Amino acid sequence: MEDGKVSEKGMIERATAVGLIGNAILVAFKLYAGFVGRSGAMISDAIHSLSDVLATGLAYLGATIAISPADKSHPYGHEQVETLATTLIGGFLLVAGAGLGYESVARIVNGAYKTADPPSLLPVVAAIVSIGVKESMFWYTRRCAIILNSSAIMADAWHHRSDAFSSIGALIGIVGARLGCPILEPLAAGAISLVILKTAFDVFRGSVGQMVDAACDEDFENKIAEIVKATPGVERLDLLRTRKFGGKVFVEVEIAVDGGKTLYVAHRIAHETHCAVEAAFPRVKHVMVHVNPAQISDKDAIL
């Protein structure tokens, strides 16, 4: 288990390093291209990339604390810290999307795009580079998030994807302005802001579901039920409940066993059920198994 924790921490650190270093280089390059190349869209895109640096830091902090072992003050573990980090990343996406949308609408309303000098070729190159780099960062970070089952790392991956969308909008606007249609720049930025806001909504929805102990999807619960029913000695599944806890899941089941079995045998069946579910589903943090008698004698019923 300890080796697993080390590898998890190593993967989190690699994903974080890719995000921080990649974003830092892009921020510097895009700011330079925006100011030198006379592109307001590229400057806005650079500011969006700057928010990615903070989001990546939050994802690292949340995911690192989440894999810390349980202690006396937190007997159920620290996975909910990751949920908090995910929520904060959603907040940064919301602010970035709203800010970009407001700026694009303001530029259209006040007509600032009409008098702006057309951008040079440098912002076009910067936008293309940004799209390629951010899309690569998205797929790498997404892969790490899937392996780690980390909502915070996954939220950071989608933050990278939103920045790639932002750069696409900037590219469309910059090329449009260079071709004599400057209004395309704020229009593209406005469209991309809606995509970023949609991503923020999806991130918020997932993190809120974890905070309010939402149940897992029906397909996941059905797979757990199959494992429980297949355990030797289990005659019936009476109850199955699941609840999300950060990137992990708590499971509660009630099983029915032969009422004539000894307490020792009933306990063994419950233990085997517990181990079977946890072995089949790494996401499951703990399984609580309650045993009901499948048959009750008349004497027991009177008592």
Coordinates of N, CA, C and O in Angstrom, one line a residue, residues 38 107 111-119 182 185:
R38 N 0.2 43.7 -30.7 CA -1.0 44.6 -30.6 C -2.3 43.7 -30.6 O -3.2 44.0 -31.4
R107 N -16.3 45.4 -25.5 CA -15.6 45.8 -26.7 C -16.5 46.0 -27.9 O -16.3 46.9 -28.7
G111 N -17.5 49.7 -29.3 CA -16.9 49.9 -30.6 C -15.4 50.0 -30.6 O -14.8 50.5 -31.6
A112 N -14.8 49.5 -29.5 CA -13.3 49.7 -29.4 C -12.6 48.9 -30.5 O -11.5 49.3 -31.0
Y113 N -13.2 47.8 -31.0 CA -12.6 47.0 -32.0 C -12.4 47.7 -33.3 O -11.6 47.3 -34.2
K114 N -13.3 48.8 -33.6 CA -13.2 49.5 -34.9 C -12.0 50.3 -35.0 O -11.5 50.5 -36.2
T115 N -11.4 50.8 -33.9 CA -10.3 51.7 -34.0 C -9.0 51.1 -33.7 O -7.9 51.7 -33.8
A116 N -9.0 49.8 -33.3 CA -7.8 49.1 -32.9 C -6.9 48.8 -34.1 O -7.4 48.5 -35.2
D117 N -5.6 48.9 -33.9 CA -4.7 48.6 -35.0 C -4.7 47.0 -35.2 O -4.8 46.3 -34.2
P118 N -4.7 46.6 -36.5 CA -4.7 45.1 -36.7 C -3.5 44.5 -36.1 O -2.4 45.0 -36.1
P119 N -3.6 43.3 -35.5 CA -2.5 42.6 -34.9 C -1.5 42.1 -35.9 O -1.8 41.9 -37.1
P182 N -12.5 43.1 -37.8 CA -12.0 43.1 -36.4 C -13.1 42.7 -35.4 O -12.7 42.3 -34.3
E185 N -12.8 39.2 -33.5 CA -12.0 39.0 -32.3 C -12.9 39.0 -31.0 O -12.9 38.0 -30.2

